[in-house]
């Protein structure tokens, strides 16, 4: 980003030089985030601090302070972030650092987004918003579901719900193609009790032409194994 900013300034400089060789070039009053997008991993029930650089197109002797806003496109809950209202670029430089904190506040399986903008006031121009994808990380403590299908995977549907009945993930019958032999799903889930339910539209479970199964594990430890002979459906509760 800093390279592109310098190219931007150089291009404007050439434009001015072409118009009047006697004129002194004045860099534009411009500020931008160093990156427009980034991914931020957060431990389950944890938080993390992230630093993003801010660059200006010019240098002045005094400190400059710019307003920072949380944009309306943000999906992360307000309790899930702590963002300063301003960022300062020290005098004599053209860069400053914005440090903010994000936490696992209802991140779910897909994560949430935090979008920041800089105020454009007076003759100040600003770059694009910065969008941060905030997601859970759980290396070594993944919740996993391993499927061994029988040969007619299209008959299989399943869902995972939490202790309050909220659906965490659901896969409808017909999602898998017949002939699919296996599937592995890995999720970052907080500790608690979950219900896994599997159904078969034909009513013969995972039994033909091969005997299938479902293995549910957490952090590498098997919690439940469901044999393929479950008829039209079955469910199990797992706690970790």
PDB file of C-alpha atoms in Angstrom:
ATOM      1  CA  UNK A   1       0.000   0.000   0.000  1.00  0.00           C
ATOM      2  CA  UNK A   2       2.826   2.403   0.823  1.00  0.00           C
ATOM      3  CA  UNK A   3       4.338   1.720  -2.615  1.00  0.00           C
ATOM      4  CA  UNK A   4       1.035   2.555  -4.318  1.00  0.00           C
ATOM      5  CA  UNK A   5       0.728   5.731  -2.273  1.00  0.00           C
ATOM      6  CA  UNK A   6       4.168   6.876  -3.418  1.00  0.00           C
ATOM      7  CA  UNK A   7       3.240   6.114  -7.024  1.00  0.00           C
ATOM      8  CA  UNK A   8       0.050   8.130  -6.550  1.00  0.00           C
ATOM      9  CA  UNK A   9       2.037  11.114  -5.282  1.00  0.00           C
ATOM     10  CA  UNK A  10       4.599  10.752  -8.062  1.00  0.00           C
ATOM     11  CA  UNK A  11       1.874  10.740 -10.710  1.00  0.00           C
ATOM     12  CA  UNK A  12       0.385  13.953  -9.339  1.00  0.00           C
ATOM     13  CA  UNK A  13       3.865  15.471  -9.162  1.00  0.00           C
ATOM     14  CA  UNK A  14       4.460  14.779 -12.863  1.00  0.00           C
ATOM     15  CA  UNK A  15       1.114  16.343 -13.709  1.00  0.00           C
ATOM     16  CA  UNK A  16       2.037  19.544 -11.898  1.00  0.00           C
ATOM     17  CA  UNK A  17       5.526  19.563 -13.422  1.00  0.00           C
ATOM     18  CA  UNK A  18       4.049  19.273 -16.902  1.00  0.00           C
ATOM     19  CA  UNK A  19       1.863  22.321 -16.298  1.00  0.00           C
ATOM     20  CA  UNK A  20       4.443  24.670 -14.789  1.00  0.00           C
ATOM     21  CA  UNK A  21       8.101  23.830 -14.287  1.00  0.00           C
ATOM     22  CA  UNK A  22       8.459  26.762 -11.928  1.00  0.00           C
ATOM     23  CA  UNK A  23       5.717  25.579  -9.521  1.00  0.00           C
ATOM     24  CA  UNK A  24       6.543  23.809  -6.281  1.00  0.00           C
ATOM     25  CA  UNK A  25       4.594  20.588  -5.829  1.00  0.00           C
ATOM     26  CA  UNK A  26       2.459  20.371  -2.677  1.00  0.00           C
ATOM     27  CA  UNK A  27       1.479  16.794  -1.770  1.00  0.00           C
ATOM     28  CA  UNK A  28      -2.279  16.312  -1.384  1.00  0.00           C
ATOM     29  CA  UNK A  29      -3.940  16.249   2.021  1.00  0.00           C
ATOM     30  CA  UNK A  30      -4.690  12.538   1.908  1.00  0.00           C
ATOM     31  CA  UNK A  31      -4.828   9.679   4.445  1.00  0.00           C
ATOM     32  CA  UNK A  32      -5.503   5.982   3.971  1.00  0.00           C
ATOM     33  CA  UNK A  33      -5.295   2.604   5.681  1.00  0.00           C
ATOM     34  CA  UNK A  34      -2.276   0.525   4.677  1.00  0.00           C
ATOM     35  CA  UNK A  35      -4.527  -2.450   3.917  1.00  0.00           C
ATOM     36  CA  UNK A  36      -8.105  -2.655   2.727  1.00  0.00           C
ATOM     37  CA  UNK A  37      -8.758  -6.178   3.990  1.00  0.00           C
ATOM     38  CA  UNK A  38      -7.309  -8.721   6.404  1.00  0.00           C
ATOM     39  CA  UNK A  39      -8.274 -11.855   8.338  1.00  0.00           C
ATOM     40  CA  UNK A  40      -8.032 -11.873  12.136  1.00  0.00           C
ATOM     41  CA  UNK A  41      -8.155 -15.146  14.066  1.00  0.00           C
ATOM     42  CA  UNK A  42      -9.527 -15.208  17.611  1.00  0.00           C
ATOM     43  CA  UNK A  43      -9.388 -18.078  20.097  1.00  0.00           C
ATOM     44  CA  UNK A  44     -12.744 -19.435  21.265  1.00  0.00           C
ATOM     45  CA  UNK A  45     -14.052 -17.124  24.016  1.00  0.00           C
ATOM     46  CA  UNK A  46     -10.855 -15.091  23.634  1.00  0.00           C
ATOM     47  CA  UNK A  47      -9.715 -11.784  22.159  1.00  0.00           C
ATOM     48  CA  UNK A  48      -6.805 -10.417  20.174  1.00  0.00           C
ATOM     49  CA  UNK A  49      -5.263  -7.056  19.302  1.00  0.00           C
ATOM     50  CA  UNK A  50      -4.565  -6.096  15.699  1.00  0.00           C
ATOM     51  CA  UNK A  51      -2.426  -3.239  14.367  1.00  0.00           C
ATOM     52  CA  UNK A  52      -3.086  -1.524  11.055  1.00  0.00           C
ATOM     53  CA  UNK A  53      -0.889   1.235   9.657  1.00  0.00           C
ATOM     54  CA  UNK A  54      -2.269   4.546   8.417  1.00  0.00           C
ATOM     55  CA  UNK A  55      -0.362   6.577   5.792  1.00  0.00           C
ATOM     56  CA  UNK A  56      -0.617  10.214   4.721  1.00  0.00           C
ATOM     57  CA  UNK A  57       0.525  11.670   1.400  1.00  0.00           C
ATOM     58  CA  UNK A  58       2.484  14.472   3.051  1.00  0.00           C
ATOM     59  CA  UNK A  59       4.557  15.238   6.116  1.00  0.00           C
ATOM     60  CA  UNK A  60       4.067  18.191   8.438  1.00  0.00           C
ATOM     61  CA  UNK A  61       5.906  19.246  11.575  1.00  0.00           C
ATOM     62  CA  UNK A  62       3.002  18.817  14.006  1.00  0.00           C
ATOM     63  CA  UNK A  63       1.066  15.704  15.032  1.00  0.00           C
ATOM     64  CA  UNK A  64      -2.134  15.061  13.085  1.00  0.00           C
ATOM     65  CA  UNK A  65      -5.179  13.259  14.430  1.00  0.00           C
ATOM     66  CA  UNK A  66      -7.788  11.610  12.213  1.00  0.00           C
ATOM     67  CA  UNK A  67     -11.225  10.347  13.205  1.00  0.00           C
ATOM     68  CA  UNK A  68     -11.894   6.611  12.933  1.00  0.00           C
ATOM     69  CA  UNK A  69     -15.419   5.250  12.431  1.00  0.00           C
ATOM     70  CA  UNK A  70     -16.967   1.787  12.586  1.00  0.00           C
ATOM     71  CA  UNK A  71     -18.856   1.552   9.295  1.00  0.00           C
ATOM     72  CA  UNK A  72     -22.428   0.371   8.959  1.00  0.00           C
ATOM     73  CA  UNK A  73     -21.353  -2.709   6.995  1.00  0.00           C
ATOM     74  CA  UNK A  74     -19.906  -4.174  10.213  1.00  0.00           C
ATOM     75  CA  UNK A  75     -21.568  -7.440  11.301  1.00  0.00           C
ATOM     76  CA  UNK A  76     -19.482  -8.034  14.439  1.00  0.00           C
ATOM     77  CA  UNK A  77     -21.482  -7.206  17.572  1.00  0.00           C
ATOM     78  CA  UNK A  78     -20.537  -3.963  19.322  1.00  0.00           C
ATOM     79  CA  UNK A  79     -19.413  -5.976  22.345  1.00  0.00           C
ATOM     80  CA  UNK A  80     -16.947  -7.771  20.084  1.00  0.00           C
ATOM     81  CA  UNK A  81     -14.667  -4.843  19.285  1.00  0.00           C
ATOM     82  CA  UNK A  82     -12.845  -1.962  20.948  1.00  0.00           C
ATOM     83  CA  UNK A  83     -11.745   0.595  18.352  1.00  0.00           C
ATOM     84  CA  UNK A  84     -10.177   3.977  19.255  1.00  0.00           C
ATOM     85  CA  UNK A  85     -12.083   6.979  17.940  1.00  0.00           C
ATOM     86  CA  UNK A  86      -8.912   8.533  16.497  1.00  0.00           C
ATOM     87  CA  UNK A  87      -5.504   7.650  15.095  1.00  0.00           C
ATOM     88  CA  UNK A  88      -2.453   9.932  15.278  1.00  0.00           C
ATOM     89  CA  UNK A  89       0.278  10.436  12.699  1.00  0.00           C
ATOM     90  CA  UNK A  90       3.277  11.973  14.545  1.00  0.00           C
ATOM     91  CA  UNK A  91       4.815  15.183  13.220  1.00  0.00           C
ATOM     92  CA  UNK A  92       7.688  14.740  10.799  1.00  0.00           C
ATOM     93  CA  UNK A  93       6.365  11.394   9.517  1.00  0.00           C
ATOM     94  CA  UNK A  94       3.649  10.184   7.195  1.00  0.00           C
ATOM     95  CA  UNK A  95       2.594   7.062   9.087  1.00  0.00           C
ATOM     96  CA  UNK A  96       0.734   6.163  12.254  1.00  0.00           C
ATOM     97  CA  UNK A  97      -0.583   2.989  13.839  1.00  0.00           C
ATOM     98  CA  UNK A  98      -4.146   2.125  14.828  1.00  0.00           C
ATOM     99  CA  UNK A  99      -4.429  -0.682  17.398  1.00  0.00           C
ATOM    100  CA  UNK A 100      -7.818  -2.242  18.077  1.00  0.00           C
ATOM    101  CA  UNK A 101      -9.149  -5.322  19.854  1.00  0.00           C
ATOM    102  CA  UNK A 102     -11.655  -7.914  18.639  1.00  0.00           C
ATOM    103  CA  UNK A 103     -13.167 -10.802  20.598  1.00  0.00           C
ATOM    104  CA  UNK A 104     -15.212 -13.964  20.127  1.00  0.00           C
ATOM    105  CA  UNK A 105     -18.632 -12.372  20.497  1.00  0.00           C
ATOM    106  CA  UNK A 106     -21.096 -14.660  18.686  1.00  0.00           C
ATOM    107  CA  UNK A 107     -18.638 -15.252  15.857  1.00  0.00           C
ATOM    108  CA  UNK A 108     -20.309 -18.552  15.012  1.00  0.00           C
ATOM    109  CA  UNK A 109     -18.938 -20.864  12.353  1.00  0.00           C
ATOM    110  CA  UNK A 110     -18.575 -18.290   9.595  1.00  0.00           C
ATOM    111  CA  UNK A 111     -17.164 -15.362  11.571  1.00  0.00           C
ATOM    112  CA  UNK A 112     -18.131 -11.699  11.341  1.00  0.00           C
ATOM    113  CA  UNK A 113     -16.752  -8.530   9.744  1.00  0.00           C
ATOM    114  CA  UNK A 114     -15.434  -5.269  11.173  1.00  0.00           C
ATOM    115  CA  UNK A 115     -15.324  -2.373   8.701  1.00  0.00           C
ATOM    116  CA  UNK A 116     -13.444   0.835   9.550  1.00  0.00           C
ATOM    117  CA  UNK A 117     -13.384   4.199   7.793  1.00  0.00           C
ATOM    118  CA  UNK A 118     -11.491   7.473   8.173  1.00  0.00           C
ATOM    119  CA  UNK A 119     -13.363  10.791   8.288  1.00  0.00           C
ATOM    120  CA  UNK A 120     -13.099  12.925   5.175  1.00  0.00           C
ATOM    121  CA  UNK A 121     -13.410  16.539   6.356  1.00  0.00           C
ATOM    122  CA  UNK A 122     -12.605  19.873   4.731  1.00  0.00           C
ATOM    123  CA  UNK A 123      -9.870  19.434   2.136  1.00  0.00           C
ATOM    124  CA  UNK A 124      -8.862  16.030   3.553  1.00  0.00           C
ATOM    125  CA  UNK A 125      -9.300  13.095   1.180  1.00  0.00           C
ATOM    126  CA  UNK A 126      -9.368   9.513   2.456  1.00  0.00           C
ATOM    127  CA  UNK A 127      -8.724   6.088   0.988  1.00  0.00           C
ATOM    128  CA  UNK A 128     -11.043   3.095   0.928  1.00  0.00           C
ATOM    129  CA  UNK A 129     -12.552   1.525   4.026  1.00  0.00           C
ATOM    130  CA  UNK A 130     -10.668  -1.328   5.696  1.00  0.00           C
ATOM    131  CA  UNK A 131     -12.640  -4.565   6.103  1.00  0.00           C
ATOM    132  CA  UNK A 132     -11.466  -7.162   8.625  1.00  0.00           C
ATOM    133  CA  UNK A 133     -12.807 -10.725   8.658  1.00  0.00           C
ATOM    134  CA  UNK A 134     -12.879 -11.913  12.280  1.00  0.00           C
ATOM    135  CA  UNK A 135     -13.089 -15.671  12.781  1.00  0.00           C
ATOM    136  CA  UNK A 136     -12.564 -18.339  15.432  1.00  0.00           C
ATOM    137  CA  UNK A 137      -9.380 -20.376  15.592  1.00  0.00           C
ATOM    138  CA  UNK A 138      -9.049 -23.610  17.555  1.00  0.00           C
ATOM    139  CA  UNK A 139      -5.985 -25.482  16.361  1.00  0.00           C
ATOM    140  CA  UNK A 140      -5.809 -28.802  18.204  1.00  0.00           C
ATOM    141  CA  UNK A 141      -9.299 -28.506  19.718  1.00  0.00           C
ATOM    142  CA  UNK A 142     -11.490 -28.896  16.635  1.00  0.00           C
ATOM    143  CA  UNK A 143     -14.927 -30.516  16.818  1.00  0.00           C
ATOM    144  CA  UNK A 144     -15.049 -32.998  13.942  1.00  0.00           C
ATOM    145  CA  UNK A 145     -17.696 -35.115  12.246  1.00  0.00           C
ATOM    146  CA  UNK A 146     -16.446 -37.878   9.929  1.00  0.00           C
ATOM    147  CA  UNK A 147     -18.881 -39.594   7.579  1.00  0.00           C
ATOM    148  CA  UNK A 148     -18.337 -42.919   5.809  1.00  0.00           C
ATOM    149  CA  UNK A 149     -21.220 -43.241   3.336  1.00  0.00           C
ATOM    150  CA  UNK A 150     -22.777 -46.433   2.020  1.00  0.00           C
ATOM    151  CA  UNK A 151     -23.021 -45.605  -1.668  1.00  0.00           C
ATOM    152  CA  UNK A 152     -26.202 -43.513  -1.681  1.00  0.00           C
ATOM    153  CA  UNK A 153     -25.034 -40.362   0.057  1.00  0.00           C
ATOM    154  CA  UNK A 154     -27.862 -38.320  -1.495  1.00  0.00           C
ATOM    155  CA  UNK A 155     -30.259 -39.997   0.969  1.00  0.00           C
ATOM    156  CA  UNK A 156     -28.367 -38.550   3.937  1.00  0.00           C
ATOM    157  CA  UNK A 157     -29.240 -35.361   5.789  1.00  0.00           C
ATOM    158  CA  UNK A 158     -27.979 -34.140   9.146  1.00  0.00           C
ATOM    159  CA  UNK A 159     -27.851 -31.225  11.554  1.00  0.00           C
ATOM    160  CA  UNK A 160     -26.053 -30.106  14.680  1.00  0.00           C
ATOM    161  CA  UNK A 161     -27.819 -28.070  17.376  1.00  0.00           C
ATOM    162  CA  UNK A 162     -26.692 -26.583  20.670  1.00  0.00           C
ATOM    163  CA  UNK A 163     -28.257 -27.125  24.097  1.00  0.00           C
ATOM    164  CA  UNK A 164     -30.764 -24.323  23.460  1.00  0.00           C
ATOM    165  CA  UNK A 165     -31.961 -25.841  20.209  1.00  0.00           C
ATOM    166  CA  UNK A 166     -30.172 -23.381  17.941  1.00  0.00           C
ATOM    167  CA  UNK A 167     -29.093 -24.956  14.657  1.00  0.00           C
ATOM    168  CA  UNK A 168     -25.312 -24.707  14.316  1.00  0.00           C
ATOM    169  CA  UNK A 169     -25.112 -26.355  10.900  1.00  0.00           C
ATOM    170  CA  UNK A 170     -27.586 -28.281   8.759  1.00  0.00           C
ATOM    171  CA  UNK A 171     -27.102 -30.305   5.577  1.00  0.00           C
ATOM    172  CA  UNK A 172     -30.270 -31.251   3.709  1.00  0.00           C
ATOM    173  CA  UNK A 173     -30.936 -34.593   2.044  1.00  0.00           C
ATOM    174  CA  UNK A 174     -29.844 -34.415  -1.582  1.00  0.00           C
ATOM    175  CA  UNK A 175     -26.807 -32.261  -0.834  1.00  0.00           C
ATOM    176  CA  UNK A 176     -24.335 -35.115  -1.288  1.00  0.00           C
ATOM    177  CA  UNK A 177     -24.004 -36.940  -4.600  1.00  0.00           C
ATOM    178  CA  UNK A 178     -24.496 -40.688  -4.776  1.00  0.00           C
ATOM    179  CA  UNK A 179     -21.101 -42.337  -4.898  1.00  0.00           C
ATOM    180  CA  UNK A 180     -19.578 -39.877  -2.433  1.00  0.00           C
ATOM    181  CA  UNK A 181     -17.590 -42.089  -0.094  1.00  0.00           C
ATOM    182  CA  UNK A 182     -16.801 -39.750   2.792  1.00  0.00           C
ATOM    183  CA  UNK A 183     -17.005 -36.261   4.250  1.00  0.00           C
ATOM    184  CA  UNK A 184     -15.149 -34.533   7.064  1.00  0.00           C
ATOM    185  CA  UNK A 185     -16.459 -31.443   8.834  1.00  0.00           C
ATOM    186  CA  UNK A 186     -14.334 -29.474  11.308  1.00  0.00           C
ATOM    187  CA  UNK A 187     -15.685 -26.642  13.475  1.00  0.00           C
ATOM    188  CA  UNK A 188     -14.568 -24.321  16.244  1.00  0.00           C
ATOM    189  CA  UNK A 189     -17.209 -24.668  18.946  1.00  0.00           C
ATOM    190  CA  UNK A 190     -17.323 -23.504  22.536  1.00  0.00           C
ATOM    191  CA  UNK A 191     -17.632 -26.134  25.267  1.00  0.00           C
ATOM    192  CA  UNK A 192     -21.132 -27.415  25.979  1.00  0.00           C
ATOM    193  CA  UNK A 193     -23.654 -30.065  24.981  1.00  0.00           C
ATOM    194  CA  UNK A 194     -24.608 -30.532  21.342  1.00  0.00           C
ATOM    195  CA  UNK A 195     -27.090 -32.796  19.573  1.00  0.00           C
ATOM    196  CA  UNK A 196     -26.197 -34.485  16.302  1.00  0.00           C
ATOM    197  CA  UNK A 197     -29.084 -35.841  14.227  1.00  0.00           C
ATOM    198  CA  UNK A 198     -28.793 -37.862  11.017  1.00  0.00           C
ATOM    199  CA  UNK A 199     -31.613 -38.989   8.699  1.00  0.00           C
ATOM    200  CA  UNK A 200     -31.912 -41.261   5.672  1.00  0.00           C
ATOM    201  CA  UNK A 201     -34.683 -40.721   3.118  1.00  0.00           C
ATOM    202  CA  UNK A 202     -34.824 -44.400   2.072  1.00  0.00           C
ATOM    203  CA  UNK A 203     -34.936 -45.626   5.648  1.00  0.00           C
ATOM    204  CA  UNK A 204     -31.994 -48.007   5.514  1.00  0.00           C
ATOM    205  CA  UNK A 205     -29.354 -45.811   7.133  1.00  0.00           C
ATOM    206  CA  UNK A 206     -25.842 -46.212   5.789  1.00  0.00           C
ATOM    207  CA  UNK A 207     -26.029 -49.908   4.965  1.00  0.00           C
ATOM    208  CA  UNK A 208     -26.079 -50.507   1.197  1.00  0.00           C
ATOM    209  CA  UNK A 209     -24.034 -51.495  -0.679  1.00  0.00           C
ATOM    210  CA  UNK A 210     -21.422 -50.663   1.960  1.00  0.00           C
ATOM    211  CA  UNK A 211     -21.775 -50.380   5.730  1.00  0.00           C
ATOM    212  CA  UNK A 212     -21.138 -46.775   6.674  1.00  0.00           C
ATOM    213  CA  UNK A 213     -20.731 -44.895   9.951  1.00  0.00           C
ATOM    214  CA  UNK A 214     -20.413 -41.477  11.579  1.00  0.00           C
ATOM    215  CA  UNK A 215     -17.618 -40.634  14.020  1.00  0.00           C
ATOM    216  CA  UNK A 216     -17.828 -37.544  16.225  1.00  0.00           C
ATOM    217  CA  UNK A 217     -14.694 -36.322  18.001  1.00  0.00           C
ATOM    218  CA  UNK A 218     -13.280 -33.346  19.863  1.00  0.00           C
ATOM    219  CA  UNK A 219      -9.586 -32.464  20.137  1.00  0.00           C
ATOM    220  CA  UNK A 220      -8.736 -35.844  18.637  1.00  0.00           C
ATOM    221  CA  UNK A 221     -10.801 -37.847  21.148  1.00  0.00           C
ATOM    222  CA  UNK A 222     -13.759 -39.849  19.837  1.00  0.00           C
ATOM    223  CA  UNK A 223     -16.984 -38.868  21.597  1.00  0.00           C
ATOM    224  CA  UNK A 224     -19.501 -41.011  19.685  1.00  0.00           C
ATOM    225  CA  UNK A 225     -19.590 -43.510  16.841  1.00  0.00           C
ATOM    226  CA  UNK A 226     -22.872 -44.131  15.028  1.00  0.00           C
ATOM    227  CA  UNK A 227     -23.160 -47.437  13.171  1.00  0.00           C
ATOM    228  CA  UNK A 228     -24.747 -47.302   9.742  1.00  0.00           C
ATOM    229  CA  UNK A 229     -27.747 -49.461  10.686  1.00  0.00           C
ATOM    230  CA  UNK A 230     -29.894 -46.611  12.088  1.00  0.00           C
ATOM    231  CA  UNK A 231     -32.894 -46.930   9.760  1.00  0.00           C
ATOM    232  CA  UNK A 232     -34.608 -43.648   8.960  1.00  0.00           C
ATOM    233  CA  UNK A 233     -32.625 -41.639  11.483  1.00  0.00           C
ATOM    234  CA  UNK A 234     -31.070 -41.302  14.904  1.00  0.00           C
ATOM    235  CA  UNK A 235     -29.548 -38.665  17.186  1.00  0.00           C
ATOM    236  CA  UNK A 236     -26.892 -38.472  19.897  1.00  0.00           C
ATOM    237  CA  UNK A 237     -25.873 -35.886  22.481  1.00  0.00           C
ATOM    238  CA  UNK A 238     -22.193 -35.074  22.955  1.00  0.00           C
ATOM    239  CA  UNK A 239     -20.601 -32.957  25.661  1.00  0.00           C
ATOM    240  CA  UNK A 240     -17.096 -31.511  25.865  1.00  0.00           C
TER     241      UNK A 240
END
